[in-house]
Short mmCIF file of C-alpha atoms and ligand atoms in Angstrom, two decimals:
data_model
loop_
_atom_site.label_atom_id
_atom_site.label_comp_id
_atom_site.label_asym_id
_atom_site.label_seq_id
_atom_site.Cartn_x
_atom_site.Cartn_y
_atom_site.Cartn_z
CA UNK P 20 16.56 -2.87 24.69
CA UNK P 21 13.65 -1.40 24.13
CA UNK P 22 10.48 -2.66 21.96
CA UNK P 23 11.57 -3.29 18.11
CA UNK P 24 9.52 -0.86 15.78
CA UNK P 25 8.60 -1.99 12.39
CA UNK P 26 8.92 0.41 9.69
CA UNK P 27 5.85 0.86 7.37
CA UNK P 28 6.71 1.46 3.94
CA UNK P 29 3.87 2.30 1.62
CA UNK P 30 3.90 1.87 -1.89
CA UNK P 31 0.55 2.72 -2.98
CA UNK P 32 1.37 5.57 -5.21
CA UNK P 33 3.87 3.64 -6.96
CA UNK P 34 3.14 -0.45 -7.12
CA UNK P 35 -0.68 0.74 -6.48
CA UNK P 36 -0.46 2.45 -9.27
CA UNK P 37 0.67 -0.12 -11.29
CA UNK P 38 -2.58 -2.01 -10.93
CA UNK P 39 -3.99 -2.85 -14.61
CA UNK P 40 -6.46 0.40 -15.15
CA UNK P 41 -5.42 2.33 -12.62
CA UNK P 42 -4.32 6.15 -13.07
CA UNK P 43 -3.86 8.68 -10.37
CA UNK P 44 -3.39 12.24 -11.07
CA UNK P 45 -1.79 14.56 -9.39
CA UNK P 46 -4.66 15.89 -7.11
CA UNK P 47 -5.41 12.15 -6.57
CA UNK P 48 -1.49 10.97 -5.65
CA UNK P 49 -1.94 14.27 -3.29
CA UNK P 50 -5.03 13.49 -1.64
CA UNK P 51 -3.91 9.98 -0.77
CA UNK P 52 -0.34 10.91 0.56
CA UNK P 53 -2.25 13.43 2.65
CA UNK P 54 -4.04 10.47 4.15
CA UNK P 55 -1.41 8.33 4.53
CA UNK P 56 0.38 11.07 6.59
CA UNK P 57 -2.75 11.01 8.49
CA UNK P 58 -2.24 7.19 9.60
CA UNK P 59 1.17 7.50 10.24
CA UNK P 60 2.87 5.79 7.49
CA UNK P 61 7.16 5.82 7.83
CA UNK P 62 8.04 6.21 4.42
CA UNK P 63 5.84 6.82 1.07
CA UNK P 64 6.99 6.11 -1.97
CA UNK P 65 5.33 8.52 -4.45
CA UNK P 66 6.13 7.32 -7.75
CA UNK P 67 8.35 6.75 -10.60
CA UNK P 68 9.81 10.78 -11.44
CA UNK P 69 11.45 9.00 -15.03
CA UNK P 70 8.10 7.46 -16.06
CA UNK P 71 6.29 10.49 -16.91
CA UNK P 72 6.03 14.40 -16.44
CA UNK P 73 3.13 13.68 -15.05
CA UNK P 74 4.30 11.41 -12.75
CA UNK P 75 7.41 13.59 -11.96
CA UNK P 76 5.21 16.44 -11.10
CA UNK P 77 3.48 14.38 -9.01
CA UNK P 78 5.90 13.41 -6.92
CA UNK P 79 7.76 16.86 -6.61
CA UNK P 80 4.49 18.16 -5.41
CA UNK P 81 4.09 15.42 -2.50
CA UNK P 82 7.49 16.67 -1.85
CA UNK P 83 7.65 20.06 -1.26
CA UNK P 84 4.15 19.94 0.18
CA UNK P 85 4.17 17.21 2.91
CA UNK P 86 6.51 17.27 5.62
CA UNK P 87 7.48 14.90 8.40
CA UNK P 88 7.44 11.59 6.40
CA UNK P 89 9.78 9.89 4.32
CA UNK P 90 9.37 10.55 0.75
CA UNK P 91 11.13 7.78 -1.73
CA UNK P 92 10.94 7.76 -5.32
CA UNK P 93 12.08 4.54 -7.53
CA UNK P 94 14.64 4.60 -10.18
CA UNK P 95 15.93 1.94 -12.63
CA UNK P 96 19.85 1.56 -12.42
CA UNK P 97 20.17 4.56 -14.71
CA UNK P 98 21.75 7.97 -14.01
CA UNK P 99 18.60 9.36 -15.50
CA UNK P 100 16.34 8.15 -13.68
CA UNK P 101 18.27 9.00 -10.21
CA UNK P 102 18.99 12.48 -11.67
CA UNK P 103 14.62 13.00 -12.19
CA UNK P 104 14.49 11.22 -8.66
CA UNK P 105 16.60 13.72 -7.30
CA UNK P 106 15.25 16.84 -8.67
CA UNK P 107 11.59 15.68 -7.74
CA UNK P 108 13.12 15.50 -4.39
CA UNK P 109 14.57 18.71 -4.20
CA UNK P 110 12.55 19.79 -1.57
CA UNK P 111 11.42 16.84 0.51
CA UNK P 112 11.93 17.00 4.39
CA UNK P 113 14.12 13.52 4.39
CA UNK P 114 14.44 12.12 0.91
CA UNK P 115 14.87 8.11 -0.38
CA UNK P 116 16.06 7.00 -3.48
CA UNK P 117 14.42 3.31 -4.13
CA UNK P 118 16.93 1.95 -6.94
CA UNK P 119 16.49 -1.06 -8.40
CA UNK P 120 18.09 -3.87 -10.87
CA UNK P 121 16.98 -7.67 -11.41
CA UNK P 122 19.15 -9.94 -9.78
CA UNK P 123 17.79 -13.53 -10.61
CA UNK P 124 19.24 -15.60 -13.71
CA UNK P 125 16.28 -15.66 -15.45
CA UNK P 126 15.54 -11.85 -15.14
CA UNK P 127 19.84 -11.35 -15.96
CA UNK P 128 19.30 -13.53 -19.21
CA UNK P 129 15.91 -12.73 -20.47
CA UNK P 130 15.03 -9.06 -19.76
CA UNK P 131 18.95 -7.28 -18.43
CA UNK P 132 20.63 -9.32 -21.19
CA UNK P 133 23.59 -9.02 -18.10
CA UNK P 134 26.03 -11.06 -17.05
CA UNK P 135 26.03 -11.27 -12.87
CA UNK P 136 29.30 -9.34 -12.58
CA UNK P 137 27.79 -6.80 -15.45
CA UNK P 138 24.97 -6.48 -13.56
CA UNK P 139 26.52 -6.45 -9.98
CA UNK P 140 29.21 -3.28 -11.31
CA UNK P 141 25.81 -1.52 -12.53
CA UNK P 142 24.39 -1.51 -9.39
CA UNK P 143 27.52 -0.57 -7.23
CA UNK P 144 28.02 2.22 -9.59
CA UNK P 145 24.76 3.67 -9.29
CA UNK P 146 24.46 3.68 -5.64
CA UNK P 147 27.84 5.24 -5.60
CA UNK P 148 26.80 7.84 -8.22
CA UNK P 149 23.38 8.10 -5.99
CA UNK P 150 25.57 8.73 -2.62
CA UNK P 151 24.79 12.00 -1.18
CA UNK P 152 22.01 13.18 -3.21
CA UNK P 153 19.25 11.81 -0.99
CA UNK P 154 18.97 11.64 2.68
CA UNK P 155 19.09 7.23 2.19
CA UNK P 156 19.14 4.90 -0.27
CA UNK P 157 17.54 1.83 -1.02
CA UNK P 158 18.45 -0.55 -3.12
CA UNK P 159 16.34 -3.60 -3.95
CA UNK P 160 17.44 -6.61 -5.95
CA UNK P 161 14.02 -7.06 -7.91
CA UNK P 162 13.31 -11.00 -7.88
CA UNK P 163 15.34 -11.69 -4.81
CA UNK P 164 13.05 -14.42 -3.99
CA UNK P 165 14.13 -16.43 -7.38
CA UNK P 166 17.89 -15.35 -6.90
CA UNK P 167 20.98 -17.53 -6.17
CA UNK P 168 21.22 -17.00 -2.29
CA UNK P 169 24.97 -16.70 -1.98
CA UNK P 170 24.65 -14.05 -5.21
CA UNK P 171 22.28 -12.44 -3.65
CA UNK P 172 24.60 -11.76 -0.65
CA UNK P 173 27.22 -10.40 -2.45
CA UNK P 174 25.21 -8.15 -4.13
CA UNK P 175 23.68 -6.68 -1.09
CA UNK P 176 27.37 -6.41 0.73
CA UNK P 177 28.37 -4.75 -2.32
CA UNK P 178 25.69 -1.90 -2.43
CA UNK P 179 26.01 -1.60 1.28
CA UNK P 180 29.78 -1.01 1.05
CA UNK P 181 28.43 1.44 -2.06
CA UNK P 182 26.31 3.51 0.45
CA UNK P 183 22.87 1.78 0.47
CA UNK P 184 20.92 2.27 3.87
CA UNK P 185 18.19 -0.16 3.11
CA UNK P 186 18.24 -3.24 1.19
CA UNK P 187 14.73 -4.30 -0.15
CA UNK P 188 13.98 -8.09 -0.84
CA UNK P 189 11.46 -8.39 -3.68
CA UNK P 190 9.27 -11.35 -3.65
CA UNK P 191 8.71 -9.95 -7.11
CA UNK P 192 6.33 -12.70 -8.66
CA UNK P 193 4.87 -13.79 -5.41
CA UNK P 194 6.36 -17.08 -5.41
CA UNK P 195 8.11 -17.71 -2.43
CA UNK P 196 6.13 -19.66 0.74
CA UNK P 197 6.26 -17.89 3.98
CA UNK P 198 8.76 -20.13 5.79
CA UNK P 199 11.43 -20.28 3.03
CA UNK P 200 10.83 -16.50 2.69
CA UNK P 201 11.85 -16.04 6.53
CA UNK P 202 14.89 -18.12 5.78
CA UNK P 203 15.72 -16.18 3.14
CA UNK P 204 15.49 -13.03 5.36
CA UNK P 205 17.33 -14.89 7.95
CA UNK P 206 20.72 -15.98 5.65
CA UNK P 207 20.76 -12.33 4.36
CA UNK P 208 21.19 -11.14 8.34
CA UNK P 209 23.34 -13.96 8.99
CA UNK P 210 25.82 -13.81 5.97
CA UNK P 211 26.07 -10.41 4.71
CA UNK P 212 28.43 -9.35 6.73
CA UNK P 213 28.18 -5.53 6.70
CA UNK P 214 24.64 -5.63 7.44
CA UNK P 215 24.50 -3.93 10.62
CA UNK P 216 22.83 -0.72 11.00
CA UNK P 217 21.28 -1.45 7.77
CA UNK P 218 17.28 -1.68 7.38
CA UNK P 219 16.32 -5.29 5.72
CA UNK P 220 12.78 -4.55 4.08
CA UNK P 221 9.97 -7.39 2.52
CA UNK P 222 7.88 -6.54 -0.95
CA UNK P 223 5.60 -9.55 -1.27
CA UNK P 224 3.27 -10.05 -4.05
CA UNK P 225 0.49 -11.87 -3.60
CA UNK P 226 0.27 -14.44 -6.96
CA UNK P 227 -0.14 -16.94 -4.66
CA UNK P 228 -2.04 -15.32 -1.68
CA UNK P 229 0.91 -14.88 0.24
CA UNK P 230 1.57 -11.62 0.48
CA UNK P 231 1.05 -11.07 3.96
CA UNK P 232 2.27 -14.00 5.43
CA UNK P 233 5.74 -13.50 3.71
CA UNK P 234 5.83 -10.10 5.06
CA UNK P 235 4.96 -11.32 8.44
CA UNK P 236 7.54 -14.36 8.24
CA UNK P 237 9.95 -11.78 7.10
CA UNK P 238 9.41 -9.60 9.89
CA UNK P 239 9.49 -13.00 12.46
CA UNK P 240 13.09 -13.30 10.87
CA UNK P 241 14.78 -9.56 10.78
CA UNK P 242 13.01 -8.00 8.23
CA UNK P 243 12.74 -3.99 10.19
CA UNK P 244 10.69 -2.56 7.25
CA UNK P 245 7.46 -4.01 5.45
CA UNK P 246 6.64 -2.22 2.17
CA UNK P 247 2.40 -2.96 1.68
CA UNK P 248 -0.15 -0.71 -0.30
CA UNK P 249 -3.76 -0.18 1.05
CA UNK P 250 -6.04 -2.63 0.23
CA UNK P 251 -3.26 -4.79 -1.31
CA UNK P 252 -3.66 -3.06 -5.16
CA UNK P 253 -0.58 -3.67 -6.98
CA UNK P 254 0.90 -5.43 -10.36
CA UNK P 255 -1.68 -8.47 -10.85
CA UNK P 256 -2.45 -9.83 -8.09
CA UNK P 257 -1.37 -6.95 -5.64
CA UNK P 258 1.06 -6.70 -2.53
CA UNK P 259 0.86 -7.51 0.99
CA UNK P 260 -2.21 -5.37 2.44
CA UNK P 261 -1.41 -2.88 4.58
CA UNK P 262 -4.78 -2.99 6.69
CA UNK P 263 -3.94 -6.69 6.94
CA UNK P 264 -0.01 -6.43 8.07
CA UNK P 265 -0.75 -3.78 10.24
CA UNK P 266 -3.97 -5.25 11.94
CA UNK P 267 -2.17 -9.01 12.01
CA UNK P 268 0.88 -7.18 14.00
CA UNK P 269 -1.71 -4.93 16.35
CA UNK P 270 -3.97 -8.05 17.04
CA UNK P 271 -1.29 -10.66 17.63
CA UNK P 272 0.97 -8.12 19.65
CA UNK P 273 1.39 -11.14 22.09
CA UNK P 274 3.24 -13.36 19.48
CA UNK P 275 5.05 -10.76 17.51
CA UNK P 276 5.95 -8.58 20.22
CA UNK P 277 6.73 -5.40 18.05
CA UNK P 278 5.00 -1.54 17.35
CA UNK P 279 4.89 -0.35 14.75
CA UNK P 280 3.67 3.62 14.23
CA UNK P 281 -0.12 3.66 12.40
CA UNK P 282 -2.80 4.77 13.62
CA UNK P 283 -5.39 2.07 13.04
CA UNK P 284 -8.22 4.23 13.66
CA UNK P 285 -7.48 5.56 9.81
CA UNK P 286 -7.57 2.01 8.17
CA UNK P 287 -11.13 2.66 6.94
CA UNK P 288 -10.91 6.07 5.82
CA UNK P 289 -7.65 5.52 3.94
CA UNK P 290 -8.94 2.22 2.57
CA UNK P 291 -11.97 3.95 1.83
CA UNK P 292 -10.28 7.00 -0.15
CA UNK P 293 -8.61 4.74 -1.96
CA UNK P 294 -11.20 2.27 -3.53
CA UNK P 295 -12.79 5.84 -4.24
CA UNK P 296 -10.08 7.50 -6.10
CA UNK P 297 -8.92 3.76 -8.18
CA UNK P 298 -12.63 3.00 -8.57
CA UNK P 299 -11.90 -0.76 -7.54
CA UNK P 300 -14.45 -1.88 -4.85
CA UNK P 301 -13.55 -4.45 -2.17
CA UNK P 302 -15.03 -8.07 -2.35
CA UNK P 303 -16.87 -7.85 0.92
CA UNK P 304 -15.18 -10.94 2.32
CA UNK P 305 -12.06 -8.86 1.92
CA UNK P 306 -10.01 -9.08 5.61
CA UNK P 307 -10.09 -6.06 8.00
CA UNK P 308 -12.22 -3.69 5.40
CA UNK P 309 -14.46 -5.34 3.28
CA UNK P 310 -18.25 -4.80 4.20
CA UNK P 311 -18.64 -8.43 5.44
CA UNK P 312 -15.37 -7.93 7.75
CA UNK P 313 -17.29 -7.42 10.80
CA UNK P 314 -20.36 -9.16 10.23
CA UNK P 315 -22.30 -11.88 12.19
CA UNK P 316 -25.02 -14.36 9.78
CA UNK P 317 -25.38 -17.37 11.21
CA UNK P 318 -27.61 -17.52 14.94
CA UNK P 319 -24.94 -19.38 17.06
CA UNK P 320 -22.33 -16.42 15.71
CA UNK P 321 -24.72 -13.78 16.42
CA UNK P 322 -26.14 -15.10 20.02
CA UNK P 323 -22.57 -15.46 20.90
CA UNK P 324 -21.70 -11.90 19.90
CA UNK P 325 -24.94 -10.69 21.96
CA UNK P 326 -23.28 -12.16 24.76
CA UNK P 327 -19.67 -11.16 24.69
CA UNK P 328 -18.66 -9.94 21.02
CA UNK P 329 -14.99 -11.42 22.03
CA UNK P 330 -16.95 -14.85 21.20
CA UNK P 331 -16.41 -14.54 17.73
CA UNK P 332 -14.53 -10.55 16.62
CA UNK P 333 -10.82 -10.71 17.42
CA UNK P 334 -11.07 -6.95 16.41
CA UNK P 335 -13.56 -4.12 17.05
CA UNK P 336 -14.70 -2.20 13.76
CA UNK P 337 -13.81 1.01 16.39
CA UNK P 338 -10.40 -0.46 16.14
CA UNK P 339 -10.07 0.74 12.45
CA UNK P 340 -12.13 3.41 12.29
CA UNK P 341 -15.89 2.42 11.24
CA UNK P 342 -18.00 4.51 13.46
CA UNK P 343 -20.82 2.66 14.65
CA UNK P 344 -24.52 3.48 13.81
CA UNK P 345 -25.12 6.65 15.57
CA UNK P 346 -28.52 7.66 13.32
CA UNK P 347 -30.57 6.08 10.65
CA UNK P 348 -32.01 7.84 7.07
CA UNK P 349 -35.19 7.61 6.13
CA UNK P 350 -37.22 9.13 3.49
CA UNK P 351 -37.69 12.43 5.62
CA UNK P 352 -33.94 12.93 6.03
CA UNK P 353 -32.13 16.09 5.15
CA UNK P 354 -28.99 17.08 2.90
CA UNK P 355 -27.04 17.37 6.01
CA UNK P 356 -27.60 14.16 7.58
CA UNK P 357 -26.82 12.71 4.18
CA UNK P 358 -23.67 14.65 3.76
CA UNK P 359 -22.59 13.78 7.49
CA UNK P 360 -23.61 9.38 7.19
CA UNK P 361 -21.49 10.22 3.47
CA UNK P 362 -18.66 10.84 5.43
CA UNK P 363 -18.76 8.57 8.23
CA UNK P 364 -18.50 6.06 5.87
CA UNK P 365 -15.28 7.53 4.69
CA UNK P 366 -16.75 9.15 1.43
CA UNK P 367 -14.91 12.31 1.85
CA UNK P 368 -14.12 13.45 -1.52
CA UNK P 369 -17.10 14.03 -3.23
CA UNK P 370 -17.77 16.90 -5.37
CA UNK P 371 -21.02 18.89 -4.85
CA UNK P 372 -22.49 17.44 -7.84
CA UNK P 373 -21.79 13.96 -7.47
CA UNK P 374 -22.82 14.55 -3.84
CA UNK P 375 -26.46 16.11 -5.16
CA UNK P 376 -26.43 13.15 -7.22
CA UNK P 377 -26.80 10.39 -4.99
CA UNK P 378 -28.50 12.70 -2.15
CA UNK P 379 -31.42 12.35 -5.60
CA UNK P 380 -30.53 8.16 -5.72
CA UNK P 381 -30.79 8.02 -1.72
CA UNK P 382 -34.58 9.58 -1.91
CA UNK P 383 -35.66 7.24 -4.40
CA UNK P 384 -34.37 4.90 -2.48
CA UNK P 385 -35.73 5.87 0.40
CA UNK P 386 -39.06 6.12 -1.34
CA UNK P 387 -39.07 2.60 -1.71
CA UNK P 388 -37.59 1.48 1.33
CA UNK P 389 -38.63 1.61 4.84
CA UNK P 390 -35.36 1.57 6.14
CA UNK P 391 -32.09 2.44 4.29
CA UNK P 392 -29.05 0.83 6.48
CA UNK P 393 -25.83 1.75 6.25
CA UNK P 394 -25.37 -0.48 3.32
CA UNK P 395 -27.68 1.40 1.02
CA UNK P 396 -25.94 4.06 1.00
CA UNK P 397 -22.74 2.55 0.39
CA UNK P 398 -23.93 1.54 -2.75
CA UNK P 399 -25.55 4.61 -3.48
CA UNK P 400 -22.60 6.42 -3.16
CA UNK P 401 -20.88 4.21 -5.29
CA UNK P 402 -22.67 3.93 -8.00
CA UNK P 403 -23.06 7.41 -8.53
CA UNK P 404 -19.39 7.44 -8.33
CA UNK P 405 -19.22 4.70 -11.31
CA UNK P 406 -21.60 6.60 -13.44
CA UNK P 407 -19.68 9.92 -12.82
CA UNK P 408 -16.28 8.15 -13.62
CA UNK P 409 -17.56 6.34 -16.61
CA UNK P 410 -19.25 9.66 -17.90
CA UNK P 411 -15.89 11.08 -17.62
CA UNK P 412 -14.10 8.58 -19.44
CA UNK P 413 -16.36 8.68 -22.12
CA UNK P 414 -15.80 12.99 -22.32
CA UNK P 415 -11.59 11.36 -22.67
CA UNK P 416 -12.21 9.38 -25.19
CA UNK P 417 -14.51 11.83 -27.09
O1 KIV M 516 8.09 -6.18 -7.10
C1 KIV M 516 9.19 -5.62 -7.24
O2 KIV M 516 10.22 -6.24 -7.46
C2 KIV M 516 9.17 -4.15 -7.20
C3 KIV M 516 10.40 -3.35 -7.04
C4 KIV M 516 10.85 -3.28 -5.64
C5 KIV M 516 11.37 -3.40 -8.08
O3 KIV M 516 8.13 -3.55 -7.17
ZN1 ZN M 517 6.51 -4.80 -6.52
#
């Protein structure tokens, strides 16, 4: 048997997008699928077709446009939401339904208003009525991790007998701890008993700041798909980071033994594009991309490092893209060598006047400043960013 392959599901264009202020258009969902093609993502889910024309246009665009990926689209339990899925789908090269319907008591009493057998026949239904209008199905029980185990079971055995391909285990309010998580993933392989041949997946939130290592303990215990978003934006507190699965897996191949198919040299860019397009910076202690990732402060660290940088960096910034110094601006710099550092530092969707804007910040700067590091430019870049975005809000609201 050959090496196990993990399959990376990214939900940035869907969960991402339901981060509190965050709004991507259709040029913006475009842009970032494009990239996410670019690291080698399995499967991206590109939004919610029922929740908006917008949103349905957005996805049918990703769709028709981008080939050789997955493209999945979530539904509620309703025919028409699986009949928008599938006509925003229409054209995609291999097409997922991701179907959904709370399975936990307190979501059944509170919110569905469902008994478990109401809500169970809903579900089966759905997947059957689903069956053969998309190239797979997934179905996820949304609050698995708060669920009745045994219930939980059934309900999964019943959508699989329905035609499911995947079954998704939500970690909906980020509550679970990563070893009862992995047990959880565990009992579902051991007790459902059609379950082979179908993909288990983990969607962690991160409420308590486990995101990751439930994804990672669900992996360690069956789980063959992770579903992450870059830089871990998401409902409240987020979802598992991608950058941080993906790296954790790459890093400790030794212990986890498995591949998985991104190309980590795109981590930056991607993470990069995307703090660009949602306007949310990174704290810079953030793991794998925040500006401090890769940094050395105190002497003993940075002595060490001099000697053999495996001392104290477990990764290389090379590893994920972050092209080392190769020049450095100064007050005598050019437009070009702007434009070109711009990029490097994975800036590359500026428009020409927000780029003549902080070329204009970057010589004041300079003016001031012997030497302008990498750093300075950073924030250049993104301030002038800011002030364009805010600028444009205020035209909105106008
Ligand atoms: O967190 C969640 O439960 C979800 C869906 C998979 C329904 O985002
Ligand atoms: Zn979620």
């Amino acid at each position: 048997m050959g090496v196990k392959r993990v399959i990376v599901f990214d939900t940035t264009l869907r969960d991402g997008e339901q981060t509190p202020g965050v709004n991507f258009d259709i040029n913006d969902k475009f842009k970032i699928a494009k990239q996410l093609v670019s690291l080698g993502v399995d499967v991206i889910e590109a939004g919610f077709p029922a929740a908006s024309n917008g949103d349905f246009e957005a996805v049918k665009n990703i769709a028709d446009k981008l080939k050789g990926v997955t493209i999945a689209a979530m539904a509620r339990s309703v025919k028409e939401d699986i009949d928008r899925a599938c006509s925003a789908l229409k054209n995609a090269e291999k097409s997922r339904l991701h179907v959904f319907i709370a399975t936990s008591d307190i979501h059944l009493k509170y919110k569905l208003k469902m008994s478990r057998e109401e809500m169970l026949e809903k579900a089966v239904e759905m997947v059957k009525y689903a069956k053969g209008k998309f190239d797979e199905i997934e179905f996820s029980a949304e609050d698995a991790s708060r669920t009745d185990w045994d219930f939980l079971v059934k309900v999964f055995s019943e959508v699989i007998d329905a035609g499911a391909n995947v079954i998704n285990v939500p970690d909906t309010v980020g509550y679970a701890m990563p070893r009862e998580f992995g047990e959880l993933i565990k009992y579902i392989r051991n007790n459902v008993p059609n379950i082979d041949g179908v993909m288990i997946s983990a969607h962690c939130h991160n409420d308590l700041g486990m995101a990751v290592a439930n994804s990672l303990s669900a992996i360690e215990n069956g789980a063959t798909q992770v579903e992450v978003t870059v830089n871990g934006i998401g409902e409240r507190a987020g979802n598992a980071a991608m950058e941080e699965v993906v790296m954790a897996l790459n890093t400790r191949k030794d212990y986890f033994g498995l591949v998985h198919g991104i190309n980590t040299k795109e981590i930056y860019n991607t993470s990069k594009l995307v703090s660009e397009l949602t306007g949310i910076k990174l704290q810079p202690n953030k793991a794998i991309v925040g500006a401090n990732a890769f940094r050395h402060q105190a002497g003993i660290h940075q002595h060490g490092v001099i000697n053999n940088r495996a001392t104290y960096e477990i990764m290389k910034p090379e590893d994920i893209g972050i092209v080392p110094d190769t020049f450095a601006l100064g007050k005598l710099s050019g437009r070009n060598a702007f434009e070109l550092k711009v990029r490097q530092l994975g800036f590359n969707n500026l428009s020409p006047g927000e780029l003549s804007d902080a070329f204009r910040r970057f010589k004041d700067l300079a003016d001031r400043k012997k030497v302008v590091i990498d750093e300075d430019i950073r924030f250049v870049v993104e301030e002038t960013l800011e002030e364009f975005r805010s600028f444009k809000e205020g035209e909105a609201w106008a």
